mmCIF file of C-alpha atoms in Angstrom:
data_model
loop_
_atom_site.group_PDB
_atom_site.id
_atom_site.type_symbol
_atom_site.label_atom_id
_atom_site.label_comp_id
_atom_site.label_asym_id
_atom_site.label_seq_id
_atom_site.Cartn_x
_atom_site.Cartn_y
_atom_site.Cartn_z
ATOM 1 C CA UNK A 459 -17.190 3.693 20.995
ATOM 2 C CA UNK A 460 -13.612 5.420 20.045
ATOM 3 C CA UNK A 461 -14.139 4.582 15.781
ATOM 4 C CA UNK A 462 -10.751 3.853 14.184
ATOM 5 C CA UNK A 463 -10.394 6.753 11.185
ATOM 6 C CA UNK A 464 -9.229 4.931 8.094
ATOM 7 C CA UNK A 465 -7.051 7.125 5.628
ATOM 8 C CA UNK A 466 -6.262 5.572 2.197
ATOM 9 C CA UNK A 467 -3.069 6.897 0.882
ATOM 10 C CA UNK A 468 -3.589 6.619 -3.512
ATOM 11 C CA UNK A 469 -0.148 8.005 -4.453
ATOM 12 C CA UNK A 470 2.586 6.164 -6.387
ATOM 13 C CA UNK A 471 2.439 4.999 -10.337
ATOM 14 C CA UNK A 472 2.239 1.188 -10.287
ATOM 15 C CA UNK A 473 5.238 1.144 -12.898
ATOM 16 C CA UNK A 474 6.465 -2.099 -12.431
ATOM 17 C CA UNK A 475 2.548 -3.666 -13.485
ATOM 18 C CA UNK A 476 3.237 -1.740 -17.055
ATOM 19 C CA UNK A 477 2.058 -1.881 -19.541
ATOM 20 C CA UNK A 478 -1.555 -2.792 -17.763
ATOM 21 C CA UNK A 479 -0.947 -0.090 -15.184
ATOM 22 C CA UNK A 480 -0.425 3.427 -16.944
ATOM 23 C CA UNK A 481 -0.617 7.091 -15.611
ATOM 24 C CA UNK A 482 -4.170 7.480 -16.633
ATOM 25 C CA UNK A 483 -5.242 4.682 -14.821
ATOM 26 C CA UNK A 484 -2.540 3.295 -12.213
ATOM 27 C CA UNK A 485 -2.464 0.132 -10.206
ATOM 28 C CA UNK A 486 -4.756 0.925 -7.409
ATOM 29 C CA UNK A 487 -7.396 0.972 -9.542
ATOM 30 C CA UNK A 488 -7.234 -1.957 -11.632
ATOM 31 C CA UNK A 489 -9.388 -5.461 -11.217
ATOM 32 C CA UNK A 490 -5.795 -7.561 -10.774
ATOM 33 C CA UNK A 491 -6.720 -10.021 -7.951
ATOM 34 C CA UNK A 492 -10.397 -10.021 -7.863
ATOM 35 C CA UNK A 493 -13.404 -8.565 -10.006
ATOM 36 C CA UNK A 494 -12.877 -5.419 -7.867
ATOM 37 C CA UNK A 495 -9.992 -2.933 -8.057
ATOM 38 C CA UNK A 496 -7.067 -2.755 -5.321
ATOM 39 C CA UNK A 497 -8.758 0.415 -4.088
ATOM 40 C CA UNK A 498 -12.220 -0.769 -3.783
ATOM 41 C CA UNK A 499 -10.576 -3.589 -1.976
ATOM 42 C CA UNK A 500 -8.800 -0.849 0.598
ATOM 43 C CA UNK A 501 -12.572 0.609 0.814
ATOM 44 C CA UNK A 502 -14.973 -2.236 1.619
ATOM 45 C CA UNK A 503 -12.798 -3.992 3.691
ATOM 46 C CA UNK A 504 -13.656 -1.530 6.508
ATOM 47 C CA UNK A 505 -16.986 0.170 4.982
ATOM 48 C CA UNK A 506 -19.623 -2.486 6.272
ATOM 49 C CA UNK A 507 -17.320 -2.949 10.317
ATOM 50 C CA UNK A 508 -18.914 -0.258 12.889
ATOM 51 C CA UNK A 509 -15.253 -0.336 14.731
ATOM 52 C CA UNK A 510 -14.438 2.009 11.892
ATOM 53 C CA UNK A 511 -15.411 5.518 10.435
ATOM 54 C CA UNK A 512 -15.957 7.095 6.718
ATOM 55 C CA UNK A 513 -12.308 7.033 5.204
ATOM 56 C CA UNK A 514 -10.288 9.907 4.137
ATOM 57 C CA UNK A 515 -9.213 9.369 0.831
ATOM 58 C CA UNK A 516 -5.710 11.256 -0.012
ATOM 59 C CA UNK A 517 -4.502 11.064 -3.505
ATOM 60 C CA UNK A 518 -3.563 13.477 -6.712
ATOM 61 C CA UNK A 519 -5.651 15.337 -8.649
ATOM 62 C CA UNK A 520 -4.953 13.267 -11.780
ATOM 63 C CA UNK A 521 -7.222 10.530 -10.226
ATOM 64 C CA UNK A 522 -9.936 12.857 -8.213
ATOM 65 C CA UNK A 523 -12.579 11.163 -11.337
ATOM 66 C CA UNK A 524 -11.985 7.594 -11.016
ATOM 67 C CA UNK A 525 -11.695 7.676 -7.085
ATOM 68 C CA UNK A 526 -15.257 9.387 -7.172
ATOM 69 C CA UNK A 527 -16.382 6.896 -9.914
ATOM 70 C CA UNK A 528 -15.093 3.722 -8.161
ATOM 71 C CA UNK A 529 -16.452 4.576 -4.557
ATOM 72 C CA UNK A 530 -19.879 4.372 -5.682
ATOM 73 C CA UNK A 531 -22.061 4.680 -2.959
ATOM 74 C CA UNK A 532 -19.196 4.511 -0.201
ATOM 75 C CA UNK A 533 -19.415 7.606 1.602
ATOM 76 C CA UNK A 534 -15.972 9.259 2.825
ATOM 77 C CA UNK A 535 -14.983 11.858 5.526
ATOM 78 C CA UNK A 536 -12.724 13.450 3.246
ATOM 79 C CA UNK A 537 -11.185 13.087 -0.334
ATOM 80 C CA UNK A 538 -7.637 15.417 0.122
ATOM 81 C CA UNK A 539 -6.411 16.323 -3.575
ATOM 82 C CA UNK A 540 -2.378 16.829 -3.085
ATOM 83 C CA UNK A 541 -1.388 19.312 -5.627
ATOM 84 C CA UNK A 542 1.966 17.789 -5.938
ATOM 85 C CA UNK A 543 3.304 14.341 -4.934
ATOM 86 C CA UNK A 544 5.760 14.416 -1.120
ATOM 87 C CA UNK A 545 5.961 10.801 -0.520
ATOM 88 C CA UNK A 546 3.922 9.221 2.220
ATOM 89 C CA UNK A 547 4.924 11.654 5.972
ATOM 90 C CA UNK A 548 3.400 14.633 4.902
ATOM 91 C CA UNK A 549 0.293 12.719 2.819
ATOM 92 C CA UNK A 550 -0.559 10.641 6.581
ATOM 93 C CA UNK A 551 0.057 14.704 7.816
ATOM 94 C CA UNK A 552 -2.510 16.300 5.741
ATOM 95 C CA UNK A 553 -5.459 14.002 7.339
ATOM 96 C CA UNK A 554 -3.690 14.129 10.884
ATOM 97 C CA UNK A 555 -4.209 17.826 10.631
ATOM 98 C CA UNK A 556 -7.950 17.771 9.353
ATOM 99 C CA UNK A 557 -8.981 14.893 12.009
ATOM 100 C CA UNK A 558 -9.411 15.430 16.292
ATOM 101 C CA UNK A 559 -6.127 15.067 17.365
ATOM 102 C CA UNK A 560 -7.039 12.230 20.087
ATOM 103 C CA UNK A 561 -8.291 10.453 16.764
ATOM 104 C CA UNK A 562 -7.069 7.282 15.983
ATOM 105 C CA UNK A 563 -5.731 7.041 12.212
ATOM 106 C CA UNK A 564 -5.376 3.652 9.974
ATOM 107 C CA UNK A 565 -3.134 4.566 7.453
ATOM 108 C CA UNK A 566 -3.588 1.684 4.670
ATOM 109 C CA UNK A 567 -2.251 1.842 0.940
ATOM 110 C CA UNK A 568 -4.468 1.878 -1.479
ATOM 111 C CA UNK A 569 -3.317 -0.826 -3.971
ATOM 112 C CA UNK A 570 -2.511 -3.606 -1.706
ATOM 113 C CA UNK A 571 -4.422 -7.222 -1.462
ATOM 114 C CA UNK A 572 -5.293 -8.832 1.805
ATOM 115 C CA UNK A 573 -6.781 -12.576 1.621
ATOM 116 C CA UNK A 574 -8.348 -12.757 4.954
ATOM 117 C CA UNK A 575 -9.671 -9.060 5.553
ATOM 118 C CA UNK A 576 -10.800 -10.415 9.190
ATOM 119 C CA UNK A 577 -7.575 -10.709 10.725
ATOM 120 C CA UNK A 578 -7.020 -7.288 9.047
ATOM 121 C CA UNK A 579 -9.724 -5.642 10.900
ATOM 122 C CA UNK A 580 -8.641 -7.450 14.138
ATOM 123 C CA UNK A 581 -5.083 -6.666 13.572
ATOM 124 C CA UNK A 582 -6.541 -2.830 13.135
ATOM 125 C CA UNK A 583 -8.394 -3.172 16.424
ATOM 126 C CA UNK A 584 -5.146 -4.064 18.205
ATOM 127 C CA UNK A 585 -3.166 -1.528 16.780
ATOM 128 C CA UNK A 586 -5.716 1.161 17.760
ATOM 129 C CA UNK A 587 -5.267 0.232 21.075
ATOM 130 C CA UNK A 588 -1.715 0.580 21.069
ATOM 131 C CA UNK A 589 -1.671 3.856 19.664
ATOM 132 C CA UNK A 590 -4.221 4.902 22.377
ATOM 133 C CA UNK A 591 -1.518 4.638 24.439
ATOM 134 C CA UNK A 592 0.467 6.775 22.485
ATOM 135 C CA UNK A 593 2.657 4.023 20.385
ATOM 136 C CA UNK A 594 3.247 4.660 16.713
ATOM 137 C CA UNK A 595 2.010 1.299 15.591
ATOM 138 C CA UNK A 596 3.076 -0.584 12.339
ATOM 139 C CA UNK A 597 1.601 -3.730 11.074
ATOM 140 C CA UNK A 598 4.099 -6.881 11.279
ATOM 141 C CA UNK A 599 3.278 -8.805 8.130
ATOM 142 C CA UNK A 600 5.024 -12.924 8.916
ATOM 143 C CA UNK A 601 6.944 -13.449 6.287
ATOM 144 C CA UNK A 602 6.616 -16.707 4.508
ATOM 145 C CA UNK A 603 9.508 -16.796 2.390
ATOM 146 C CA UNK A 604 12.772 -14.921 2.487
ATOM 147 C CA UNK A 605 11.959 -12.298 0.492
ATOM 148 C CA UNK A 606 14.592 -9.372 -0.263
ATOM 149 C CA UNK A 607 11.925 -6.845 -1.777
ATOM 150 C CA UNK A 608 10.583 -5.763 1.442
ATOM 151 C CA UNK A 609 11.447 -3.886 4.490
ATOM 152 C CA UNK A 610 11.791 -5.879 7.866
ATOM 153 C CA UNK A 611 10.683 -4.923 11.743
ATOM 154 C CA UNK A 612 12.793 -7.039 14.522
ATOM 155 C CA UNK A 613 10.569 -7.725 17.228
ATOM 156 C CA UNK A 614 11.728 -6.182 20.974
ATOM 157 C CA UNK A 615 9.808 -6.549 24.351
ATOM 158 C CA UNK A 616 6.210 -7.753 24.790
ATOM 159 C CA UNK A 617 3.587 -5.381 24.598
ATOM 160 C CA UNK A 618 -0.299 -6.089 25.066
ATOM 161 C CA UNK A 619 -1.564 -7.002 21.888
ATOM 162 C CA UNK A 620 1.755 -6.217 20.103
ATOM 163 C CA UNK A 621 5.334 -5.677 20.151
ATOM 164 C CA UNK A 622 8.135 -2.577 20.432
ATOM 165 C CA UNK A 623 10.005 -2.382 17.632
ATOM 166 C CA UNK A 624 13.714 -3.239 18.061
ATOM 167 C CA UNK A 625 14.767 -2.262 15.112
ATOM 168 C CA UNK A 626 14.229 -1.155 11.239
ATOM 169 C CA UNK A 627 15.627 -3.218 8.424
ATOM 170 C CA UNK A 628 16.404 -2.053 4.820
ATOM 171 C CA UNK A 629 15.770 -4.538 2.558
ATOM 172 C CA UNK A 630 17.938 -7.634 3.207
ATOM 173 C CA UNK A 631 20.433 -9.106 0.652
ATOM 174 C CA UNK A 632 19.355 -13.235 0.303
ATOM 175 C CA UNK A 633 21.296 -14.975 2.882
ATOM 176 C CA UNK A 634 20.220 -12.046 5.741
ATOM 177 C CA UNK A 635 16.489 -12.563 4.567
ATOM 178 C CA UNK A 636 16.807 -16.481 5.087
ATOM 179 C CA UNK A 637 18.341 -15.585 8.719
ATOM 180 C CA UNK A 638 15.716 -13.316 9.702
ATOM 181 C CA UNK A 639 12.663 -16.065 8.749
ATOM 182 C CA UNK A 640 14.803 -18.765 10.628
ATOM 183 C CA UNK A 641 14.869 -16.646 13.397
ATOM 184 C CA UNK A 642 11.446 -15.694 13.880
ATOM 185 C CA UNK A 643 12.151 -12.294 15.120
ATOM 186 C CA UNK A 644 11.690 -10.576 12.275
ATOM 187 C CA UNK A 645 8.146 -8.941 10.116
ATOM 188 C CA UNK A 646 7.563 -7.413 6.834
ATOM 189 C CA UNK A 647 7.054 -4.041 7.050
ATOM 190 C CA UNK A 648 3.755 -3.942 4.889
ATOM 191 C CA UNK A 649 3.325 0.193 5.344
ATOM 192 C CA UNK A 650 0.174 0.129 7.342
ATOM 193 C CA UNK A 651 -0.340 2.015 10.260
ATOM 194 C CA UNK A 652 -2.041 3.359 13.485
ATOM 195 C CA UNK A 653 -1.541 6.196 15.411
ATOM 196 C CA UNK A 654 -3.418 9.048 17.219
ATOM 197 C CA UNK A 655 -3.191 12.042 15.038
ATOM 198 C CA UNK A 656 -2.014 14.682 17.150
ATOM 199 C CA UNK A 657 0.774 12.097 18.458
ATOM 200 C CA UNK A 658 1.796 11.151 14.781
ATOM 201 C CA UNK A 659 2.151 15.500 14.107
ATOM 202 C CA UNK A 660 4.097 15.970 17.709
ATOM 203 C CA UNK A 661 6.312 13.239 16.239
ATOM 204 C CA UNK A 662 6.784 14.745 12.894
ATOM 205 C CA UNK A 663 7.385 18.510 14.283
ATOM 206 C CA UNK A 664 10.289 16.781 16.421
ATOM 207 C CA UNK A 665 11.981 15.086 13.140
ATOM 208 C CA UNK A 666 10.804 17.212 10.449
ATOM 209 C CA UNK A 667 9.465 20.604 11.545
ATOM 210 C CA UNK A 668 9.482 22.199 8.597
ATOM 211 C CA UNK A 669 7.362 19.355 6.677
ATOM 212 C CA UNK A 670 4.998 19.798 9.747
ATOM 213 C CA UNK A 671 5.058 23.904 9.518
ATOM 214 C CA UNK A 672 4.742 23.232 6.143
ATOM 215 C CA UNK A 673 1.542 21.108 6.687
ATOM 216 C CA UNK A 674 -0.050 23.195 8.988
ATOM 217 C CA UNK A 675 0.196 25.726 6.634
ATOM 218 C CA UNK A 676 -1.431 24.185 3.506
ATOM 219 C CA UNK A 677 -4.238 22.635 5.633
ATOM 220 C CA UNK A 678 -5.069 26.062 7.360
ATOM 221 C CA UNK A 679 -5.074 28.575 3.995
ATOM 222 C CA UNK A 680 -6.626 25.299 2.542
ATOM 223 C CA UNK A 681 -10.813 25.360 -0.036
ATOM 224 C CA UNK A 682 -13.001 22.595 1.117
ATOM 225 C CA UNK A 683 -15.435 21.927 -1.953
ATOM 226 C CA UNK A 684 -17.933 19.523 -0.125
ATOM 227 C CA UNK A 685 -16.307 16.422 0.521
ATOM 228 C CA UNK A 686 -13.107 17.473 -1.236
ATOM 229 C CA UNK A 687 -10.471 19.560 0.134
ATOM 230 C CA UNK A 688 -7.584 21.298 -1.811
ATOM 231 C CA UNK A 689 -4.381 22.113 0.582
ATOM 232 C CA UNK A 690 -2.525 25.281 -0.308
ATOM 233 C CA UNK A 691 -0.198 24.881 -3.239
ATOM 234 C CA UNK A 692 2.496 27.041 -2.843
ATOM 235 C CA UNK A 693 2.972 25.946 0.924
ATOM 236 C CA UNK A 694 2.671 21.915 0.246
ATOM 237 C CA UNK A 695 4.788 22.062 -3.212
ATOM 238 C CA UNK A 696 7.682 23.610 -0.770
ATOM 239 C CA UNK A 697 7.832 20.401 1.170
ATOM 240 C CA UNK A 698 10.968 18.227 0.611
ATOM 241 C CA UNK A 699 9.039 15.031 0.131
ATOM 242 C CA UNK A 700 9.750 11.769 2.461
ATOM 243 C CA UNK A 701 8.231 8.586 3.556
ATOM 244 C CA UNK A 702 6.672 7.970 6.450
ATOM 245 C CA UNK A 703 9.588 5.755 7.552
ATOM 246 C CA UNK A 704 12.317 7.579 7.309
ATOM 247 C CA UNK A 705 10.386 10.476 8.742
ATOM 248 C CA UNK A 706 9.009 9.434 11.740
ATOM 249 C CA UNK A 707 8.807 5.316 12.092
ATOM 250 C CA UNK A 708 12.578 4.949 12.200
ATOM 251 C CA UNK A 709 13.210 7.951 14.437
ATOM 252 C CA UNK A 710 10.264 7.570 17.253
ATOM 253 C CA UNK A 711 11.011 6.093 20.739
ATOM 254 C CA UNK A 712 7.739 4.560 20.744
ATOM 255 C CA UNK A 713 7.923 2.708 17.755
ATOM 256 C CA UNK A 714 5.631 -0.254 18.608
ATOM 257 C CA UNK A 715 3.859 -3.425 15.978
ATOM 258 C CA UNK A 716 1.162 -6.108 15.566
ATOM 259 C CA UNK A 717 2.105 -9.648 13.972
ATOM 260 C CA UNK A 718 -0.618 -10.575 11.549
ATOM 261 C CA UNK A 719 -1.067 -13.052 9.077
ATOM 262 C CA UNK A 720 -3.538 -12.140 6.533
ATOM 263 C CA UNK A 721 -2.570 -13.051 3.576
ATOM 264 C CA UNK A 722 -1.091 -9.924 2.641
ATOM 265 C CA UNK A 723 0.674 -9.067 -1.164
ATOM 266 C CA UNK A 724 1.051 -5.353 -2.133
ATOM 267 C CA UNK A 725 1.371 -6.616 -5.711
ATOM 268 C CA UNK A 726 4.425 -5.144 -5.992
ATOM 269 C CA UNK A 727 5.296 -6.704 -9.542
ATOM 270 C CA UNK A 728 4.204 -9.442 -11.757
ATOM 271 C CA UNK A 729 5.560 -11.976 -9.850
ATOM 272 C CA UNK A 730 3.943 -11.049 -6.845
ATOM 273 C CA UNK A 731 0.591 -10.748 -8.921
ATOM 274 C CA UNK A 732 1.258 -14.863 -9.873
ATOM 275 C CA UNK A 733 1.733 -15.813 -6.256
ATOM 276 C CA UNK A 734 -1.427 -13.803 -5.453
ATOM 277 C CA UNK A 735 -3.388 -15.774 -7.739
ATOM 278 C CA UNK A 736 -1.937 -19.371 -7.797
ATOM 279 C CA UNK A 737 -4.898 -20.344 -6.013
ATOM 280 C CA UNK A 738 -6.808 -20.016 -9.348
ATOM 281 C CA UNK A 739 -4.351 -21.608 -11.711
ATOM 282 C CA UNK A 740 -4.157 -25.183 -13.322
ATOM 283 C CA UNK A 741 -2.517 -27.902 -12.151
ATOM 284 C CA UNK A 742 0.858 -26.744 -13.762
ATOM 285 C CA UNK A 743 0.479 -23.327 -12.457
ATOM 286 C CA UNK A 744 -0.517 -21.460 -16.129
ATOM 287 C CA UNK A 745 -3.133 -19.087 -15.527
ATOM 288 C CA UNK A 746 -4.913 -16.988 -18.234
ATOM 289 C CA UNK A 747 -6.268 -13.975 -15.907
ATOM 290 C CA UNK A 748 -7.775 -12.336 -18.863
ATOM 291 C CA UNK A 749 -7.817 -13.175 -22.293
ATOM 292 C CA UNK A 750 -7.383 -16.440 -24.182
ATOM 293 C CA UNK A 751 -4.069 -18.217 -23.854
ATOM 294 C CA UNK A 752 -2.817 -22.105 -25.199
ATOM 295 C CA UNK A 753 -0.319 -24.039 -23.117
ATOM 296 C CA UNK A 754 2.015 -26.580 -24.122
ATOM 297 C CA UNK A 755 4.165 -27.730 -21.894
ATOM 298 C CA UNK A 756 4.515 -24.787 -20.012
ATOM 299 C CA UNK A 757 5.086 -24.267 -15.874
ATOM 300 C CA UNK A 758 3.855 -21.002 -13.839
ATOM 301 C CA UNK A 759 3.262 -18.861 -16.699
ATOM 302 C CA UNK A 760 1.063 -15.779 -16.388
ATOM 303 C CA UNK A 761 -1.259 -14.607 -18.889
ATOM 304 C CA UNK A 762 -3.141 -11.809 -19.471
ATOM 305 C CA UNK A 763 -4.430 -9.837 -22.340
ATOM 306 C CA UNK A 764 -7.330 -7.581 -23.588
ATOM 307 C CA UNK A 765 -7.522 -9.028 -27.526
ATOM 308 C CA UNK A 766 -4.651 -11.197 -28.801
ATOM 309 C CA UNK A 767 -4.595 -15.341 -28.333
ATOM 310 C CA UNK A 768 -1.323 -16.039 -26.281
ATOM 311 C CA UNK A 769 0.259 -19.566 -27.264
ATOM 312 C CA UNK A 770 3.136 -20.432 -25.095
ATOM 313 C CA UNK A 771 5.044 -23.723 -25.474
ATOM 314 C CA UNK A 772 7.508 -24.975 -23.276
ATOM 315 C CA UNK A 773 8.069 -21.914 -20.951
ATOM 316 C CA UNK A 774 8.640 -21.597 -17.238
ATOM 317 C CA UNK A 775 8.117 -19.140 -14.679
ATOM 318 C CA UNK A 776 7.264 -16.376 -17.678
ATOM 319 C CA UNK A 777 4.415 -13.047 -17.506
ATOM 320 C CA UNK A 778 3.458 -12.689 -20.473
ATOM 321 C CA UNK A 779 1.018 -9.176 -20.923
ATOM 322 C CA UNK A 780 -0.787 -7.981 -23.501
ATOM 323 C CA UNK A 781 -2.422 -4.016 -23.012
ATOM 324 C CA UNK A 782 -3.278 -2.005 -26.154
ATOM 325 C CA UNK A 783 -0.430 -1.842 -28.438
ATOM 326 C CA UNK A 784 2.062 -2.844 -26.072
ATOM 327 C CA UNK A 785 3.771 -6.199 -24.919
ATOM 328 C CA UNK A 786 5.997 -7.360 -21.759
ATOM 329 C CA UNK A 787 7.652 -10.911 -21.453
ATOM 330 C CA UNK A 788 9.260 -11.543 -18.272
ATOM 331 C CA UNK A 789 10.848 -13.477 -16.431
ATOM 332 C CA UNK A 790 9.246 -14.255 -12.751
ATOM 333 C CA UNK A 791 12.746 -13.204 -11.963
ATOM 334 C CA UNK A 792 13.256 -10.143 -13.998
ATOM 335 C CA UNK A 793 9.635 -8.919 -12.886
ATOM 336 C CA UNK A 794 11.324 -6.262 -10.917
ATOM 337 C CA UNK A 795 12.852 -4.605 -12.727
ATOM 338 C CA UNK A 796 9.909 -3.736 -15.331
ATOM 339 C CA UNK A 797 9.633 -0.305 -14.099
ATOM 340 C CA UNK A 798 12.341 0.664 -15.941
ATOM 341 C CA UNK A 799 11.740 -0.522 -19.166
ATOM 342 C CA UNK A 800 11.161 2.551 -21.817
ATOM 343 C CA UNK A 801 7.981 2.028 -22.051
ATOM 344 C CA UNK A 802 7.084 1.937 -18.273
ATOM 345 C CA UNK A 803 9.097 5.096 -17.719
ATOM 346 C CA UNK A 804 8.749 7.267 -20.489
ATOM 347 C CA UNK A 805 4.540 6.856 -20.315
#
């Protein structure tokens, strides 16, 4: 059996769950959806499946602790400490050049929820076979509602199991986003992908060489310390950081997807966090995820906090959060923009 090689990208702040997601303990590893964090999630949805092998785990040093704490008895291939933060190409890079290069790589985000983690592994399955024959494959999340916070794939020609990708979409204004659902063309881009390894670094040494000379470099005057493995400072901190996307996705001839439904949310914001959990609220749509909280007259209002009693009366559509010594109200509306709040940015 070819096993699919999971890698479990742990970068990126979470500033936009503040104040409940803080540098010293980001999104991805905070309880939000269920009793386990968003990274546990990433973990056990492919530990117990024999289609896949130990993950490698790639993420800052800030966070080397809790990773090791909240994997428990999980083993991993592979826990990659970045000394500085490049974005998501030359992350996926690092574990390209420590794996086989005929290996076939699942590159998942780490703080992401998937309902139905079934069709995840199935979707996985089909992508691995695509990449086998030497596709870069992204997952094609349906969309559900026209939503203008995400990226969109257009579907081209048939493939088997999958599609070629006819083009790359920026995040649509409204009235685009409503076209593309009509349509039924179009996919989220959810930023989960397959490849073979030595494919995804021929790729990135055509668009970026230096990031991959770069890469090469760090991995090969790299320490292993058991299961972790320190790339070269001096030659990774020289990379001009960029997303796998822009690198390589958007660039490749052989740019290929899977359509899956699963129930996907990368929690993205508060609002997204409320839609995730509606399932769970009452029949006006309050939920009190943590904490004690009174409503009156109140519609789709999100609660959550670790001491004070929350009484709302006669809101709608409002996150309310209560962490420490700090409180948000928002708007389900003006839940994007909460990364830039003072407090969010100037942790």
């Amino acid at each position: 059996m070819h096993l699919i090689h999971p890698v479990i990208l742990c970068g990126g702040g979470g500033t936009r769950l503040w104040p409940l997601s803080r540098k010293a303990k980001p999104k991805p590893f905070l309880p939000l959806v269920e009793e386990e964090s968003l990274f546990q999630q990433a973990v056990h949805r492919l530990a117990k499946d024999s289609s896949f092998a130990h993950p490698i785990i790639v993420a800052g040093s800030d966070h080397v602790d809790l990773i090791e704490s909240q994997l428990g008895q999980v083993e991993v291939a592979k826990l990659v400490i970045e000394p500085v933060a490049r974005n998501t190409a030359p992350a996926i890079a690092l574990a390209a050049d420590l794996l086989p290069q005929d290996s076939i790589m699942l590159v998942c985000p780490s703080d992401h929820h998937i309902a139905n983690p079934e069709a995840f592994r199935d979707a996985a399955r089909a992508a691995a076979e695509l990449a086998r024959d030497n596709y870069l494959v992204a997952f094609g999340i349906a969309p559900d509602r026209p939503e203008t916070g995400y990226g969109y794939l257009e579907r081209g020609e048939a493939l088997k199991g999958g599609y070629t990708i006819a083009r790359f979409v920026e995040k649509p204004d409204l009235s685009r986003a409503q076209a593309y659902l009509a349509s039924g063309d179009f996919s989220w881009n959810g930023g989960i992908f397959a490849f073979r390894a030595g494919h995804y670094l021929e790729e990135l040494a055509t668009h970026r060489p230096a990031m991959a000379l770069l890469v090469q470099r760090a991995v090969e005057k790299g320490i292993s310390e058991g299961k972790r493995f320190y790339p070269e400072a001096d030659a990774f901190a020289a990379i001009a950081g960029d997303s796998v996307d822009y690198a390589v996705m958007e660039n490749t001839a052989r740019a290929a997807m899977v359509p899956v439904e699963m129930g996907w949310s990368d929690i993205g914001n508060w609002s997204a966090l409320a839609d995730a959990l509606s399932h769970k609220a009452d029949g006006d749509g309050n939920l009190a995820k943590a904490g004690t909280a009174d409503f009156d007259g109140c519609s789709g209002v999100l609660t959550i906090s670790d001491g004070p009693r929350i009484s709302a009366v006669g809101l709608e559509d409002i996150c309310i959060i209560v962490s420490g010594n700090e409180v948000l109200v928002t708007t389900r509306d003006g839940a994007q923009s909460v990364g830039k709040l003072p407090g969010a940015a100037n942790q």
